mmCIF file of C-alpha atoms and ligand atoms in Angstrom:
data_model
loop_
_atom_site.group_PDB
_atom_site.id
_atom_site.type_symbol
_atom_site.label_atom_id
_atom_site.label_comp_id
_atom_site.label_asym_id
_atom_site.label_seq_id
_atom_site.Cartn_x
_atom_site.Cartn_y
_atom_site.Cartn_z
ATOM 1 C CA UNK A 11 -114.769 -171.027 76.872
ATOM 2 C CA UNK A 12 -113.431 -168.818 79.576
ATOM 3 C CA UNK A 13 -115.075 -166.400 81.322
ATOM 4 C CA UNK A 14 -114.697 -162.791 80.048
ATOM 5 C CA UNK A 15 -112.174 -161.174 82.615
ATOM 6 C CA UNK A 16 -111.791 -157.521 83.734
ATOM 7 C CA UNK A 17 -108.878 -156.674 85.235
ATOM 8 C CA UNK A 18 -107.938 -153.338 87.928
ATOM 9 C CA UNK A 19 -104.317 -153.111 87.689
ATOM 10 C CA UNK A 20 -102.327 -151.658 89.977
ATOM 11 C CA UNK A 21 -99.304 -149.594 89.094
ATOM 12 C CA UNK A 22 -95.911 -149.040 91.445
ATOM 13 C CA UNK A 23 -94.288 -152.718 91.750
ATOM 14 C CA UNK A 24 -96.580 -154.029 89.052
ATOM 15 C CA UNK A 25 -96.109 -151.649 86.432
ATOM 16 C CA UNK A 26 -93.097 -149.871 87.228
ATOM 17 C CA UNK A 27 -90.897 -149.350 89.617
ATOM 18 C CA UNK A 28 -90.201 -145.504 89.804
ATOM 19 C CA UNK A 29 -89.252 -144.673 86.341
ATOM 20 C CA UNK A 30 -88.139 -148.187 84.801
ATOM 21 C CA UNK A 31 -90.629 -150.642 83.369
ATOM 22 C CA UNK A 32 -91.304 -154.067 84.997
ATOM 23 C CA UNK A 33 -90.581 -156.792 82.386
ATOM 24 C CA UNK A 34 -93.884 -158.121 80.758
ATOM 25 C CA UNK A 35 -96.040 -154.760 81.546
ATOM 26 C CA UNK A 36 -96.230 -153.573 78.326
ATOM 27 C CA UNK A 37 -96.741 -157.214 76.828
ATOM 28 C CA UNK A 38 -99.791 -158.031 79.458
ATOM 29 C CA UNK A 39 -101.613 -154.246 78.367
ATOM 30 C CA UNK A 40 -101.064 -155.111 75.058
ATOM 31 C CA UNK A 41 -102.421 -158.770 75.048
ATOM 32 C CA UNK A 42 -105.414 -157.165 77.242
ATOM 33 C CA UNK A 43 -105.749 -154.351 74.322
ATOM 34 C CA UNK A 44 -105.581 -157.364 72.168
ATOM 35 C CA UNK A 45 -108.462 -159.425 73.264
ATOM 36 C CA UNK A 46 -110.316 -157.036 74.094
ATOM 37 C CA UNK A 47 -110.453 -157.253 78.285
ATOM 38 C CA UNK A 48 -110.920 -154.221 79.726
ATOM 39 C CA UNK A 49 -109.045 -152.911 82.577
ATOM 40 C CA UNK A 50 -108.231 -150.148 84.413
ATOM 41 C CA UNK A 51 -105.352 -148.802 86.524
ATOM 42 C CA UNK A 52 -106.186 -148.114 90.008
ATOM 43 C CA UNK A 53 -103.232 -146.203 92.389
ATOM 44 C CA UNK A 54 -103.546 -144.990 95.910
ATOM 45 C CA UNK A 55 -101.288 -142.143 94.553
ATOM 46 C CA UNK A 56 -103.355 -138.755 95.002
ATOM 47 C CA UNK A 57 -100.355 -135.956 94.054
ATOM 48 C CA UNK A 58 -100.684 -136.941 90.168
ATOM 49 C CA UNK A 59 -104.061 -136.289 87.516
ATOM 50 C CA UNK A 60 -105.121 -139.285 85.428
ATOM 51 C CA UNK A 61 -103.517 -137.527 82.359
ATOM 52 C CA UNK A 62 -99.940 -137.464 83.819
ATOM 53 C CA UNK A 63 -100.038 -141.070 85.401
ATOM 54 C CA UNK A 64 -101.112 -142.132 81.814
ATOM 55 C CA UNK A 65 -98.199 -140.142 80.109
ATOM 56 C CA UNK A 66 -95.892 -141.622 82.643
ATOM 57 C CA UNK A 67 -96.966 -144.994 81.622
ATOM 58 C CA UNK A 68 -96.776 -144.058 78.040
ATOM 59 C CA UNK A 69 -93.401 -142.966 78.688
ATOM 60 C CA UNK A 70 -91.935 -146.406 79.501
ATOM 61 C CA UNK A 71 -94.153 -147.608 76.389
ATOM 62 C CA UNK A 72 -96.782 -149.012 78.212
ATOM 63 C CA UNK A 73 -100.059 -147.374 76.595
ATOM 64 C CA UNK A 74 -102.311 -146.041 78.657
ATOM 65 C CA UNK A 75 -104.900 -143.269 78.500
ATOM 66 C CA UNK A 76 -106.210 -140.947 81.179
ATOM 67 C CA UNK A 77 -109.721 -142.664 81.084
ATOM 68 C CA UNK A 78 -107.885 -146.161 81.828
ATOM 69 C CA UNK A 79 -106.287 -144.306 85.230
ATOM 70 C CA UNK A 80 -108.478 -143.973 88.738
ATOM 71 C CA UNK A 81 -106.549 -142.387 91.588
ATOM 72 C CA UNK A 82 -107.534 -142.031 95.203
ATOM 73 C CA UNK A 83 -107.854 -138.283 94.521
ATOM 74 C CA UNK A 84 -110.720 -138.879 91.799
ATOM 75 C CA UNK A 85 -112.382 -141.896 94.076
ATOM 76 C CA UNK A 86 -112.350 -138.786 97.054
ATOM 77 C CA UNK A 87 -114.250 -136.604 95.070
ATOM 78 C CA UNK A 88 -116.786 -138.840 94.111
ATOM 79 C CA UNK A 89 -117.038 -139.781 97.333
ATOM 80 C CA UNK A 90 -117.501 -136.361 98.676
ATOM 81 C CA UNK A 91 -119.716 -135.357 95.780
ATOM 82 C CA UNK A 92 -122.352 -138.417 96.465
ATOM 83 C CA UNK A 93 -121.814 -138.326 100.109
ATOM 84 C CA UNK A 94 -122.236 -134.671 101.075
ATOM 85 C CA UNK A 95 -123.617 -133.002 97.420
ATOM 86 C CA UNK A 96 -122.089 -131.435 94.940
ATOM 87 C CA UNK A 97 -121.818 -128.022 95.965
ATOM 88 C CA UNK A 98 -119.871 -129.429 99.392
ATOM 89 C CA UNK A 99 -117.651 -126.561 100.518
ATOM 90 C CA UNK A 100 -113.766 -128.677 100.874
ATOM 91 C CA UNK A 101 -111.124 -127.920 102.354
ATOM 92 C CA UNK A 102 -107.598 -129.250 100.750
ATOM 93 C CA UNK A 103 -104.771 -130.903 102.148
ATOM 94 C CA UNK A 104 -102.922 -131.798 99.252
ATOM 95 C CA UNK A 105 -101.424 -131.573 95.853
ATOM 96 C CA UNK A 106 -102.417 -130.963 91.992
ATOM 97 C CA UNK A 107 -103.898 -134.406 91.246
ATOM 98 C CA UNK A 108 -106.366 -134.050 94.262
ATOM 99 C CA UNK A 109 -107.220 -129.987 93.777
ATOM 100 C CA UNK A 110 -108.177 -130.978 90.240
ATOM 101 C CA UNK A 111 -109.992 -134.021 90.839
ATOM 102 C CA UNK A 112 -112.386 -132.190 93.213
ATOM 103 C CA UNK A 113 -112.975 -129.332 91.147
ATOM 104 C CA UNK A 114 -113.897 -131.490 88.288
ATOM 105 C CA UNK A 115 -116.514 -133.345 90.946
ATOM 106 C CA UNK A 116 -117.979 -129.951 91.402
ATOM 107 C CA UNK A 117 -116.572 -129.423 94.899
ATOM 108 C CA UNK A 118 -115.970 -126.017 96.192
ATOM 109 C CA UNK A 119 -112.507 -125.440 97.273
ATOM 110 C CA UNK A 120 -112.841 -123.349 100.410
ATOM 111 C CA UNK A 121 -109.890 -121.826 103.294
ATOM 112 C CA UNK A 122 -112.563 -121.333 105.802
ATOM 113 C CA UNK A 123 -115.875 -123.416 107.775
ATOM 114 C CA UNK A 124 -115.436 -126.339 105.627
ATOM 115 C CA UNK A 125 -117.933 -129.175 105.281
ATOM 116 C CA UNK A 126 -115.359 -131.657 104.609
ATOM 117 C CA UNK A 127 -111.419 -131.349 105.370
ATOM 118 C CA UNK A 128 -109.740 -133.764 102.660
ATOM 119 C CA UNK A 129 -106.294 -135.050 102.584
ATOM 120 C CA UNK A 130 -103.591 -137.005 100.346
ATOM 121 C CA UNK A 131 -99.993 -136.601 100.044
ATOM 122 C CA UNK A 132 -98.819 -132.664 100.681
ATOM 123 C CA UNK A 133 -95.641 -132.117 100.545
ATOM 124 C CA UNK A 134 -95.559 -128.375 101.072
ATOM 125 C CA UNK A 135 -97.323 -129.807 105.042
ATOM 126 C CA UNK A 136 -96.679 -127.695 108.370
ATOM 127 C CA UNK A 137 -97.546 -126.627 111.379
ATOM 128 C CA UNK A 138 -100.075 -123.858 110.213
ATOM 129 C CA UNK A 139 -101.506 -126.807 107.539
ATOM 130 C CA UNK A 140 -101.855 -129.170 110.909
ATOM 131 C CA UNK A 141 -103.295 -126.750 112.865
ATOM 132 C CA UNK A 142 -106.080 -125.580 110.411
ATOM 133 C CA UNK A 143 -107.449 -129.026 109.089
ATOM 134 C CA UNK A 144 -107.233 -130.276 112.866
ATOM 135 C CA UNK A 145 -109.144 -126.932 113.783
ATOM 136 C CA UNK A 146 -111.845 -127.592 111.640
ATOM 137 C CA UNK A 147 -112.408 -131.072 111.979
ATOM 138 C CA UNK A 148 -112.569 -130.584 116.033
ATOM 139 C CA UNK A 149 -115.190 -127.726 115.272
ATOM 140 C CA UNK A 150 -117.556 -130.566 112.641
ATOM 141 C CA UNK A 151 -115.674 -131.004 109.416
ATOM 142 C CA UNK A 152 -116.018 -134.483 108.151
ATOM 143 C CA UNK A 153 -112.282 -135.982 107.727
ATOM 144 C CA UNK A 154 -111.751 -137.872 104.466
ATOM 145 C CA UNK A 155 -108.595 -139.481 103.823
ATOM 146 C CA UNK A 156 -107.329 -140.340 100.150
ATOM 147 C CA UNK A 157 -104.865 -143.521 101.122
ATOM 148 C CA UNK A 158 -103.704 -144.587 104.117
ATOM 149 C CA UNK A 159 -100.131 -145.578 102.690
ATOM 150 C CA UNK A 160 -97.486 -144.696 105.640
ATOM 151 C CA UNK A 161 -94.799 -144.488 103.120
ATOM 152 C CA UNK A 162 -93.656 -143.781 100.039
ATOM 153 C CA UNK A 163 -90.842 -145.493 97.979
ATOM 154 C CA UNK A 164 -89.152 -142.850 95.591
ATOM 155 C CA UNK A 165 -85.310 -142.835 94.399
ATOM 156 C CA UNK A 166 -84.123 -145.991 96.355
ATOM 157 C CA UNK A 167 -85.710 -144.195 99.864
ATOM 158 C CA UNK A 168 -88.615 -144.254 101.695
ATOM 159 C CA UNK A 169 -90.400 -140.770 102.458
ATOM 160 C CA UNK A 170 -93.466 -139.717 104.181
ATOM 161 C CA UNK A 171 -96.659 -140.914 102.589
ATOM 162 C CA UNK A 172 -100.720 -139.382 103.178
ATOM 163 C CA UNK A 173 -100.796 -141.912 106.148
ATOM 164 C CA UNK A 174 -98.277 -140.575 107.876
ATOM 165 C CA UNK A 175 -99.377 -136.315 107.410
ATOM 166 C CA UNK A 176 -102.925 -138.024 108.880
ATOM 167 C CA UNK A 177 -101.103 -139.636 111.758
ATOM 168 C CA UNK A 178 -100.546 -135.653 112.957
ATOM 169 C CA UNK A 179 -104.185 -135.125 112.497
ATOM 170 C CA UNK A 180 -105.589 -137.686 113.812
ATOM 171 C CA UNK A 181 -103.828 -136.844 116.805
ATOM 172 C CA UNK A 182 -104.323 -133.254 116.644
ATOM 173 C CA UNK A 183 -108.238 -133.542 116.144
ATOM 174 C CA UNK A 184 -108.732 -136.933 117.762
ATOM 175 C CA UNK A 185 -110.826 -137.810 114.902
ATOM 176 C CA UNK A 186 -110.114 -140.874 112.640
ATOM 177 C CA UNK A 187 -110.977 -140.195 108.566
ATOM 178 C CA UNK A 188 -112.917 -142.001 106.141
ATOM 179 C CA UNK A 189 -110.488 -143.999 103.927
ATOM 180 C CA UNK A 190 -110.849 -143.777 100.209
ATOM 181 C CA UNK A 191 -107.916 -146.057 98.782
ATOM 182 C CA UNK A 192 -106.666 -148.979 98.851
ATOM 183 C CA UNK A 193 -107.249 -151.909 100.941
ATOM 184 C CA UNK A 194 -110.143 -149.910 101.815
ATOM 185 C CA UNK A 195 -113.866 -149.884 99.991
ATOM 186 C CA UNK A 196 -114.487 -146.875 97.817
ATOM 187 C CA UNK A 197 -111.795 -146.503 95.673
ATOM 188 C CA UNK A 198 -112.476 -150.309 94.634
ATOM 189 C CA UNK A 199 -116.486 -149.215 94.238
ATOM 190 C CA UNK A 200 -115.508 -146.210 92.005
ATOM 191 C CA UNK A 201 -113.111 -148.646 89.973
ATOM 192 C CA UNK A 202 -115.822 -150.928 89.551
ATOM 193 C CA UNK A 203 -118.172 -148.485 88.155
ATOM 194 C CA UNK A 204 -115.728 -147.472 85.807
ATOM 195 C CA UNK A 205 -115.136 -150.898 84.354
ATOM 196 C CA UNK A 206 -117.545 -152.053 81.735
ATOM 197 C CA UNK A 207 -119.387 -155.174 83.061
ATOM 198 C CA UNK A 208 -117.634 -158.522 83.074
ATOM 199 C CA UNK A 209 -117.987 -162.274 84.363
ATOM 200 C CA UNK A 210 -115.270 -162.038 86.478
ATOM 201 C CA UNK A 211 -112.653 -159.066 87.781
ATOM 202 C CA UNK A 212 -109.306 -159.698 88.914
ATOM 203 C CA UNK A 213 -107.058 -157.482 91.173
ATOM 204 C CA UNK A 214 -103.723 -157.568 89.939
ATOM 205 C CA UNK A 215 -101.180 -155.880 92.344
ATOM 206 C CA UNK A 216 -97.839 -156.320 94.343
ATOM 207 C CA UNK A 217 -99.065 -155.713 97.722
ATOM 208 C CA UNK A 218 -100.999 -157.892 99.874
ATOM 209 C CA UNK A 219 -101.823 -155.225 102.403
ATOM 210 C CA UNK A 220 -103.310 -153.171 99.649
ATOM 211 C CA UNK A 221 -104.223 -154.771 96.493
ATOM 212 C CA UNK A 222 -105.129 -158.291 97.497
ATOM 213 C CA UNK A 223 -107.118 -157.004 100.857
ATOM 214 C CA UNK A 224 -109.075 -154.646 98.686
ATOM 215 C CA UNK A 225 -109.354 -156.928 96.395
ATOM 216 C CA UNK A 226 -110.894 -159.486 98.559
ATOM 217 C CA UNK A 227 -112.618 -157.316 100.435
ATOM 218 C CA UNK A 228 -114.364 -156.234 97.479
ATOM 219 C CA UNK A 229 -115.640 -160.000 96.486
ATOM 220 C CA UNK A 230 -112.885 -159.883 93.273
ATOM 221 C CA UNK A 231 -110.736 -162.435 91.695
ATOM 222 C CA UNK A 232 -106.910 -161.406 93.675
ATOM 223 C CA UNK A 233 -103.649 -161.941 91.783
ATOM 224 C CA UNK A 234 -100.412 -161.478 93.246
ATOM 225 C CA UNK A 235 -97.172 -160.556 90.977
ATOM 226 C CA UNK A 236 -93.658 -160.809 92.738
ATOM 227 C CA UNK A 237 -92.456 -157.813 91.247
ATOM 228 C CA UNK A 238 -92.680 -155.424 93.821
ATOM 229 C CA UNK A 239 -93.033 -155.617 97.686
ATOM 230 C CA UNK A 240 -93.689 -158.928 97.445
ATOM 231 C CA UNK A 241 -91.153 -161.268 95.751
ATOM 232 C CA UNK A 242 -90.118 -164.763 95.405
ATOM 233 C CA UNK A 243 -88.225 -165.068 98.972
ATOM 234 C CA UNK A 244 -90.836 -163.023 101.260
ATOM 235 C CA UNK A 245 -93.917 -164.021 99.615
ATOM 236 C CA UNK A 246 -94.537 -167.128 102.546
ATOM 237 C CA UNK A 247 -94.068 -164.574 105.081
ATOM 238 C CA UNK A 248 -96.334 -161.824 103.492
ATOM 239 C CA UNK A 249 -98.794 -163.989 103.428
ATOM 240 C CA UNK A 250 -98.408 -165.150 107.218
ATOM 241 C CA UNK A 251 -97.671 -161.852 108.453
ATOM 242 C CA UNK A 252 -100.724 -159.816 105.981
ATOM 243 C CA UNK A 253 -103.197 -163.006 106.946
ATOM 244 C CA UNK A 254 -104.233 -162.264 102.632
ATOM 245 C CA UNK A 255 -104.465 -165.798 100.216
ATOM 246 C CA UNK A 256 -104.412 -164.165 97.055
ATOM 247 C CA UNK A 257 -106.324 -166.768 94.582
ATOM 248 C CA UNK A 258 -102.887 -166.435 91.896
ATOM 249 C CA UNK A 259 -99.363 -166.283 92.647
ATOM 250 C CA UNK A 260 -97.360 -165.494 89.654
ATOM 251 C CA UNK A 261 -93.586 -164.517 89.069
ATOM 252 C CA UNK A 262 -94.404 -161.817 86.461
ATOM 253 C CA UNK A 263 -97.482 -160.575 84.164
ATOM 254 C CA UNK A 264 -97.155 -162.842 81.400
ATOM 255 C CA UNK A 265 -97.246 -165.483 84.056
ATOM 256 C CA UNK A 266 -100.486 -164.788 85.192
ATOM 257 C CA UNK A 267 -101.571 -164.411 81.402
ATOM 258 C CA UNK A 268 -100.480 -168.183 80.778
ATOM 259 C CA UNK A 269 -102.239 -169.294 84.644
ATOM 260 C CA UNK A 270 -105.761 -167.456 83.350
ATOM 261 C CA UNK A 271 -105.359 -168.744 79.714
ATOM 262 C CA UNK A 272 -105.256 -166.079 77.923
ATOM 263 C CA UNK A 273 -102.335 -166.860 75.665
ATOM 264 C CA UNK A 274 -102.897 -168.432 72.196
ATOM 265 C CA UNK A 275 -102.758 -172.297 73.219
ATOM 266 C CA UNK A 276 -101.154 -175.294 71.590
HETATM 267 MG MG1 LIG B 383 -97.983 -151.583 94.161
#
């Protein structure tokens, strides 16, 4: 028999691409659903709550609830939370998704003498937002970063992403952050103690940089799909360039289904 598989999925180029549907992503949830492997979504993305990445999945018919969704933003504020205590005074660099997240940890939300400055994807950032989260980190604040992603693919461009807002801090405060998401540790610890116990969990993602290095850095099964960053002609050189063997290469989701065995055989 196989082993019992979980699976942390991740979403952009393996789920969907902006607002269209990758082929075979609502077929692989549903077989999952189906034989009852449980899985989880895990996205760097910190601007959006659980509950609207799972209505944007449901969307594009791919069902999803918000309990099935961790984001960088919620992995933060646990992080925070068991790091520093609850009552941790916080201050925000950021959007919705993260505000909420931390709230909902317990954190205070504070504009002044903050234990901890934490920061995602803002894209109301300027000079006064630089100046006061360098400020404080220089005078003690602990600097926690939700995903180091430089950029951001949206409508056929590439914009801005958290890593690149934290390049001006860095520089402004001299300090380098804690990083929550992906390839880094905690978000993949907070996924993990999410996901009900199994024999074996695979990463399923797009990126190498991200998914698969997390991934393997976090002692999990790592399956690439070539449905997003990496495809079919630049997977050889991903792989050279990233230094990351995933353990599965597959074309699409169903694919990797057939490679693990878990369609119906004969
Ligand atoms: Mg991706």
């Amino acid at each position: 028999m196989n082993p019992q598989y979980g699976f942390l999925i991740d979403l952009d180029g393996t789920m969907y691409a902006g607002r269209q549907r990758i082929p075979y992503a609502n077929e692989f949830i549903v077989l999952l659903k189906e034989l009852g492997l449980p899985y989880l979504f895990v996205t760097n993305n910190s601007s959006r709550t659980p509950e609207a990445v799972a209505e944007h999945l449901r969307h594009m018919h791919i069902p999803a609830e918000a309990e099935e969704v961790v984001t960088s933003s919620q992995a933060a504020a646990e992080y925070i939370a068991e790091t520093y205590g609850r009552g941790t005074g916080v201050f925000v660099v950021g959007e919705e998704g993260l505000r909420l997240a931390l709230e909902e940890t317990g954190l205070r939300l504070v504009d002044n003498a903050p234990d901890v400055v934490v920061q995602g994807i803002d894209r109301a950032f300027n000079y006064d937002t630089l100046s006061r989260a360098a400020g404080f980190i220089r005078d003690g604040a602990k600097y926690v970063l939700t995903n180091p992603d430089r950029m951001l693919p949206a409508d056929g461009k590439l914009h801005p992403g958290a890593g690149s807002l934290s390049a001006a801090i860095q520089s402004a405060s001299g300090i380098h952050p804690t990083v929550i998401g992906k390839p880094h540790e905690p978000i993949m610890q907070h996924a993990l103690r999410q996901l009900p116990k199994t024999d074996q969990v695979w990463v399923v993602g797009d990126n190498l940089w991200t998914d698969i290095a997390a991934g393997a850095g976090a002692g999990l099964r790592t399956a690439l799909v070539l449905t997003g960053l990496a495809t079919k002609d630049n997977v050889k050189s991903q792989i050279e360039l990233s230094g990351v063997t995933p353990d599965r290469i597959a074309d699409h989701l169903m694919q990797l289904a057939e490679q693990l065995m878990l369609l119906p055989q004969g």
